[in-house]
Amino acid sequence: MKIIGNAKGQVTGVEVARVDRKRQPIEGTEFVIKADLVLLAIGFAHPVHEGMLAELGAKHDTRGNLLADTFSYKTTVDKVFAAGDMRRGQSLVVWAIREGRQAARAIDLELMGRTDLPR
Ligand SMILES: Cc1cc2nc3c(=O)[nH]c(=O)nc-3n(C[C@H](O)[C@H](O)[C@H](O)COP(=O)(O)OP(=O)(O)OC[C@H]3O[C@@H](n4cnc5c(N)ncnc54)[C@H](O)[C@@H]3O)c2cc1C
């Protein structure tokens, strides 16, 4: 919920709350965990929207990942393709490799009108 600090600007704790199935805080469940160091370990969230993605204006799905199918790998912006974690959400390296290969094929097909790359 928030990081708590003292007048010297030092961290003293973190206020947290239990969440429901939609990861929304449940009122009345807030409590404080004492801490003097806080590391944000949020690598399993969707890609950062601010900056490039916002400027592109590409639509994202309900989980915040870029909207693109697994055949054309096209996003909602012309000539912009997405594959891997950015498209499917946090996953495994093998999926990123597979999607990268398939996206390369889709892009080749789009640019050249034909492709010899395997799907
Ligand atoms: C903590 C952690 C542990 C994991 N452990 C495993 C595991 O044990 N086994 C497994 O199979 N998978 C694991 N994964 C998942 C795996 O790492 C990912 O699924 C995989 O790396 C996704 O590959 P990707 O190419 O789609 O994205 P990434 O590997 O994230 O590559 C995206 C690249 O784009 C760059 N980038 C981002 N924004 C910009 C920008 N605006 N301009 C230029 N470059 C940009 C990033 O710096 C990054 O290099 C783990 C992931 C995490 C976070």
PDB file of C-alpha atoms and ligand atoms in Angstrom:
ATOM      1  CA  MET A   1       0.000   0.000   0.000  1.00  0.00           C
ATOM      2  CA  LYS A   2       2.783   2.376   0.927  1.00  0.00           C
ATOM      3  CA  ILE A   3       6.319   2.633   2.210  1.00  0.00           C
ATOM      4  CA  ILE A   4       6.633   4.286   5.598  1.00  0.00           C
ATOM      5  CA  GLY A   5       9.605   6.423   6.550  1.00  0.00           C
ATOM      6  CA  ASN A   6      10.886   8.586   9.381  1.00  0.00           C
ATOM      7  CA  ALA A   7      11.756  12.298   9.433  1.00  0.00           C
ATOM      8  CA  LYS A   8      15.318  11.477   8.327  1.00  0.00           C
ATOM      9  CA  GLY A   9      13.968   9.973   5.093  1.00  0.00           C
ATOM     10  CA  GLN A  10      14.830   6.437   6.175  1.00  0.00           C
ATOM     11  CA  VAL A  11      12.499   3.519   5.492  1.00  0.00           C
ATOM     12  CA  THR A  12      10.955   2.082   8.651  1.00  0.00           C
ATOM     13  CA  GLY A  13       8.291  -0.200   7.274  1.00  0.00           C
ATOM     14  CA  VAL A  14       5.878  -1.168   4.542  1.00  0.00           C
ATOM     15  CA  GLU A  15       2.123  -1.020   4.876  1.00  0.00           C
ATOM     16  CA  VAL A  16       0.546  -4.012   3.143  1.00  0.00           C
ATOM     17  CA  ALA A  17      -2.928  -5.508   2.843  1.00  0.00           C
ATOM     18  CA  ARG A  18      -4.415  -8.848   1.975  1.00  0.00           C
ATOM     19  CA  VAL A  19      -5.881  -8.964  -1.555  1.00  0.00           C
ATOM     20  CA  ASP A  20      -8.909 -10.627  -3.132  1.00  0.00           C
ATOM     21  CA  ARG A  21      -8.888 -12.856  -6.231  1.00  0.00           C
ATOM     22  CA  LYS A  22      -8.552  -9.749  -8.415  1.00  0.00           C
ATOM     23  CA  ARG A  23      -5.558  -8.609  -6.383  1.00  0.00           C
ATOM     24  CA  GLN A  24      -7.550  -5.712  -4.935  1.00  0.00           C
ATOM     25  CA  PRO A  25      -6.814  -4.766  -1.298  1.00  0.00           C
ATOM     26  CA  ILE A  26      -9.353  -6.058   1.223  1.00  0.00           C
ATOM     27  CA  GLU A  27     -10.423  -3.213   3.505  1.00  0.00           C
ATOM     28  CA  GLY A  28      -9.527  -3.716   7.142  1.00  0.00           C
ATOM     29  CA  THR A  29      -6.704  -6.195   6.458  1.00  0.00           C
ATOM     30  CA  GLU A  30      -3.918  -3.580   6.375  1.00  0.00           C
ATOM     31  CA  PHE A  31      -0.852  -4.179   8.554  1.00  0.00           C
ATOM     32  CA  VAL A  32       2.715  -2.934   8.753  1.00  0.00           C
ATOM     33  CA  ILE A  33       5.863  -4.986   8.195  1.00  0.00           C
ATOM     34  CA  LYS A  34       8.958  -3.437   9.768  1.00  0.00           C
ATOM     35  CA  ALA A  35      11.711  -2.891   7.189  1.00  0.00           C
ATOM     36  CA  ASP A  36      14.800  -0.785   6.631  1.00  0.00           C
ATOM     37  CA  LEU A  37      15.352  -1.939   3.035  1.00  0.00           C
ATOM     38  CA  VAL A  38      12.681  -2.483   0.363  1.00  0.00           C
ATOM     39  CA  LEU A  39      13.326  -4.304  -2.908  1.00  0.00           C
ATOM     40  CA  LEU A  40      10.609  -4.168  -5.554  1.00  0.00           C
ATOM     41  CA  ALA A  41      10.385  -7.649  -7.102  1.00  0.00           C
ATOM     42  CA  ILE A  42       7.678  -7.061  -9.696  1.00  0.00           C
ATOM     43  CA  GLY A  43       9.240  -8.681 -12.765  1.00  0.00           C
ATOM     44  CA  PHE A  44       6.066 -10.651 -13.366  1.00  0.00           C
ATOM     45  CA  ALA A  45       3.985  -7.606 -14.260  1.00  0.00           C
ATOM     46  CA  HIS A  46       3.065  -6.485 -17.785  1.00  0.00           C
ATOM     47  CA  PRO A  47       5.468  -4.352 -19.864  1.00  0.00           C
ATOM     48  CA  VAL A  48       5.879  -0.680 -18.962  1.00  0.00           C
ATOM     49  CA  HIS A  49       3.219   1.328 -20.795  1.00  0.00           C
ATOM     50  CA  GLU A  50       4.688   4.774 -20.302  1.00  0.00           C
ATOM     51  CA  GLY A  51       7.039   5.872 -23.064  1.00  0.00           C
ATOM     52  CA  MET A  52       7.336   3.819 -26.242  1.00  0.00           C
ATOM     53  CA  LEU A  53       4.154   1.730 -25.897  1.00  0.00           C
ATOM     54  CA  ALA A  54       2.020   4.718 -24.958  1.00  0.00           C
ATOM     55  CA  GLU A  55       3.481   6.757 -27.806  1.00  0.00           C
ATOM     56  CA  LEU A  56       2.772   3.945 -30.265  1.00  0.00           C
ATOM     57  CA  GLY A  57      -0.807   3.729 -29.015  1.00  0.00           C
ATOM     58  CA  ALA A  58      -0.865  -0.073 -29.389  1.00  0.00           C
ATOM     59  CA  LYS A  59      -3.804  -1.647 -27.576  1.00  0.00           C
ATOM     60  CA  HIS A  60      -3.151  -4.094 -24.768  1.00  0.00           C
ATOM     61  CA  ASP A  61      -5.159  -6.945 -23.322  1.00  0.00           C
ATOM     62  CA  THR A  62      -6.851  -7.034 -19.918  1.00  0.00           C
ATOM     63  CA  ARG A  63      -3.561  -8.146 -18.308  1.00  0.00           C
ATOM     64  CA  GLY A  64      -1.681  -5.178 -19.793  1.00  0.00           C
ATOM     65  CA  ASN A  65       0.244  -7.160 -22.414  1.00  0.00           C
ATOM     66  CA  LEU A  66       0.347  -6.075 -26.066  1.00  0.00           C
ATOM     67  CA  LEU A  67      -2.589  -7.365 -28.073  1.00  0.00           C
ATOM     68  CA  ALA A  68      -1.379  -9.590 -30.948  1.00  0.00           C
ATOM     69  CA  ASP A  69      -2.371 -13.058 -32.180  1.00  0.00           C
ATOM     70  CA  THR A  70      -0.011 -16.040 -32.540  1.00  0.00           C
ATOM     71  CA  PHE A  71      -0.208 -16.226 -36.330  1.00  0.00           C
ATOM     72  CA  SER A  72       0.380 -12.704 -37.648  1.00  0.00           C
ATOM     73  CA  TYR A  73       1.917 -11.379 -34.397  1.00  0.00           C
ATOM     74  CA  LYS A  74       0.580  -7.982 -35.525  1.00  0.00           C
ATOM     75  CA  THR A  75      -0.320  -5.476 -32.861  1.00  0.00           C
ATOM     76  CA  THR A  76      -3.108  -2.960 -33.397  1.00  0.00           C
ATOM     77  CA  VAL A  77      -0.529  -0.574 -34.885  1.00  0.00           C
ATOM     78  CA  ASP A  78       0.492  -1.071 -38.501  1.00  0.00           C
ATOM     79  CA  LYS A  79       3.979  -2.611 -38.946  1.00  0.00           C
ATOM     80  CA  VAL A  80       4.409  -3.155 -35.209  1.00  0.00           C
ATOM     81  CA  PHE A  81       4.681  -6.769 -34.082  1.00  0.00           C
ATOM     82  CA  ALA A  82       4.876  -8.282 -30.609  1.00  0.00           C
ATOM     83  CA  ALA A  83       6.082 -11.670 -29.346  1.00  0.00           C
ATOM     84  CA  GLY A  84       7.306 -13.250 -26.145  1.00  0.00           C
ATOM     85  CA  ASP A  85       6.586 -11.918 -22.678  1.00  0.00           C
ATOM     86  CA  MET A  86       5.431  -8.583 -24.061  1.00  0.00           C
ATOM     87  CA  ARG A  87       2.590 -10.379 -25.859  1.00  0.00           C
ATOM     88  CA  ARG A  88       1.811 -13.460 -23.743  1.00  0.00           C
ATOM     89  CA  GLY A  89       2.797 -12.154 -20.343  1.00  0.00           C
ATOM     90  CA  GLN A  90       5.531 -13.528 -18.114  1.00  0.00           C
ATOM     91  CA  SER A  91       6.284 -17.043 -19.237  1.00  0.00           C
ATOM     92  CA  LEU A  92       9.164 -19.362 -20.120  1.00  0.00           C
ATOM     93  CA  VAL A  93      12.225 -18.913 -22.327  1.00  0.00           C
ATOM     94  CA  VAL A  94      11.079 -21.729 -24.625  1.00  0.00           C
ATOM     95  CA  TRP A  95       7.861 -19.823 -25.391  1.00  0.00           C
ATOM     96  CA  ALA A  96       9.798 -16.630 -26.074  1.00  0.00           C
ATOM     97  CA  ILE A  97      12.048 -18.519 -28.519  1.00  0.00           C
ATOM     98  CA  ARG A  98       9.072 -20.139 -30.259  1.00  0.00           C
ATOM     99  CA  GLU A  99       7.183 -16.864 -30.551  1.00  0.00           C
ATOM    100  CA  GLY A 100      10.302 -15.035 -31.728  1.00  0.00           C
ATOM    101  CA  ARG A 101      10.794 -17.557 -34.526  1.00  0.00           C
ATOM    102  CA  GLN A 102       7.142 -17.487 -35.535  1.00  0.00           C
ATOM    103  CA  ALA A 103       7.055 -13.694 -35.418  1.00  0.00           C
ATOM    104  CA  ALA A 104      10.159 -13.535 -37.642  1.00  0.00           C
ATOM    105  CA  ARG A 105       8.315 -15.689 -40.152  1.00  0.00           C
ATOM    106  CA  ALA A 106       5.181 -13.520 -39.947  1.00  0.00           C
ATOM    107  CA  ILE A 107       7.207 -10.344 -40.450  1.00  0.00           C
ATOM    108  CA  ASP A 108       9.099 -11.843 -43.410  1.00  0.00           C
ATOM    109  CA  LEU A 109       5.768 -12.835 -44.959  1.00  0.00           C
ATOM    110  CA  GLU A 110       4.350  -9.358 -44.384  1.00  0.00           C
ATOM    111  CA  LEU A 111       7.354  -7.596 -45.903  1.00  0.00           C
ATOM    112  CA  MET A 112       8.143  -9.968 -48.771  1.00  0.00           C
ATOM    113  CA  GLY A 113       4.757 -11.460 -49.558  1.00  0.00           C
ATOM    114  CA  ARG A 114       6.261 -14.936 -49.158  1.00  0.00           C
ATOM    115  CA  THR A 115       8.604 -16.695 -46.769  1.00  0.00           C
ATOM    116  CA  ASP A 116      10.794 -19.773 -46.542  1.00  0.00           C
ATOM    117  CA  LEU A 117      11.073 -19.559 -42.768  1.00  0.00           C
ATOM    118  CA  PRO A 118       9.562 -22.496 -40.848  1.00  0.00           C
ATOM    119  CA  ARG A 119       6.576 -21.943 -38.597  1.00  0.00           C
TER     120      ARG A 119
HETATM  121  C1  LIG B   1      12.921 -13.469 -12.141  1.00  0.00           C
HETATM  122  C2  LIG B   1      12.615 -14.281 -13.380  1.00  0.00           C
HETATM  123  C3  LIG B   1      12.986 -15.602 -13.420  1.00  0.00           C
HETATM  124  C4  LIG B   1      12.708 -16.400 -14.548  1.00  0.00           C
HETATM  125  N1  LIG B   1      13.083 -17.709 -14.569  1.00  0.00           N
HETATM  126  C5  LIG B   1      12.858 -18.457 -15.668  1.00  0.00           C
HETATM  127  C6  LIG B   1      13.277 -19.819 -15.718  1.00  0.00           C
HETATM  128  O1  LIG B   1      13.874 -20.362 -14.776  1.00  0.00           O
HETATM  129  N2  LIG B   1      13.024 -20.524 -16.845  1.00  0.00           N
HETATM  130  C7  LIG B   1      12.376 -19.974 -17.916  1.00  0.00           C
HETATM  131  O2  LIG B   1      12.180 -20.677 -18.915  1.00  0.00           O
HETATM  132  N3  LIG B   1      11.982 -18.692 -17.877  1.00  0.00           N
HETATM  133  C8  LIG B   1      12.199 -17.919 -16.793  1.00  0.00           C
HETATM  134  N4  LIG B   1      11.789 -16.606 -16.750  1.00  0.00           N
HETATM  135  C9  LIG B   1      11.048 -16.066 -17.903  1.00  0.00           C
HETATM  136  C10 LIG B   1      11.959 -15.732 -19.078  1.00  0.00           C
HETATM  137  O3  LIG B   1      13.054 -14.989 -18.615  1.00  0.00           O
HETATM  138  C11 LIG B   1      11.132 -14.906 -20.080  1.00  0.00           C
HETATM  139  O4  LIG B   1       9.960 -15.627 -20.425  1.00  0.00           O
HETATM  140  C12 LIG B   1      11.921 -14.615 -21.352  1.00  0.00           C
HETATM  141  O5  LIG B   1      13.137 -13.955 -21.053  1.00  0.00           O
HETATM  142  C13 LIG B   1      11.090 -13.719 -22.278  1.00  0.00           C
HETATM  143  O6  LIG B   1      11.854 -13.374 -23.392  1.00  0.00           O
HETATM  144  P1  LIG B   1      11.466 -12.106 -24.258  1.00  0.00           P
HETATM  145  O7  LIG B   1      12.473 -12.029 -25.358  1.00  0.00           O
HETATM  146  O8  LIG B   1      10.014 -12.174 -24.615  1.00  0.00           O
HETATM  147  O9  LIG B   1      11.602 -10.839 -23.277  1.00  0.00           O
HETATM  148  P2  LIG B   1      12.884 -10.335 -22.490  1.00  0.00           P
HETATM  149  O10 LIG B   1      13.874 -11.417 -22.239  1.00  0.00           O
HETATM  150  O11 LIG B   1      12.343  -9.565 -21.313  1.00  0.00           O
HETATM  151  O12 LIG B   1      13.560  -9.333 -23.528  1.00  0.00           O
HETATM  152  C14 LIG B   1      13.011  -8.054 -23.787  1.00  0.00           C
HETATM  153  C15 LIG B   1      14.177  -7.122 -24.059  1.00  0.00           C
HETATM  154  O13 LIG B   1      13.681  -5.862 -24.521  1.00  0.00           O
HETATM  155  C16 LIG B   1      14.408  -4.837 -23.891  1.00  0.00           C
HETATM  156  N5  LIG B   1      13.565  -3.641 -23.906  1.00  0.00           N
HETATM  157  C17 LIG B   1      12.487  -3.370 -23.157  1.00  0.00           C
HETATM  158  N6  LIG B   1      11.975  -2.154 -23.472  1.00  0.00           N
HETATM  159  C18 LIG B   1      12.763  -1.658 -24.453  1.00  0.00           C
HETATM  160  C19 LIG B   1      12.747  -0.447 -25.195  1.00  0.00           C
HETATM  161  N7  LIG B   1      11.823   0.480 -25.003  1.00  0.00           N
HETATM  162  N8  LIG B   1      13.701  -0.284 -26.121  1.00  0.00           N
HETATM  163  C20 LIG B   1      14.644  -1.239 -26.337  1.00  0.00           C
HETATM  164  N9  LIG B   1      14.706  -2.408 -25.663  1.00  0.00           N
HETATM  165  C21 LIG B   1      13.775  -2.605 -24.735  1.00  0.00           C
HETATM  166  C22 LIG B   1      14.693  -5.353 -22.500  1.00  0.00           C
HETATM  167  O14 LIG B   1      15.798  -4.695 -21.930  1.00  0.00           O
HETATM  168  C23 LIG B   1      15.000  -6.822 -22.792  1.00  0.00           C
HETATM  169  O15 LIG B   1      16.368  -7.033 -23.091  1.00  0.00           O
HETATM  170  C24 LIG B   1      12.052 -15.817 -15.660  1.00  0.00           C
HETATM  171  C25 LIG B   1      11.707 -14.456 -15.605  1.00  0.00           C
HETATM  172  C26 LIG B   1      11.973 -13.695 -14.481  1.00  0.00           C
HETATM  173  C27 LIG B   1      11.593 -12.222 -14.469  1.00  0.00           C
END
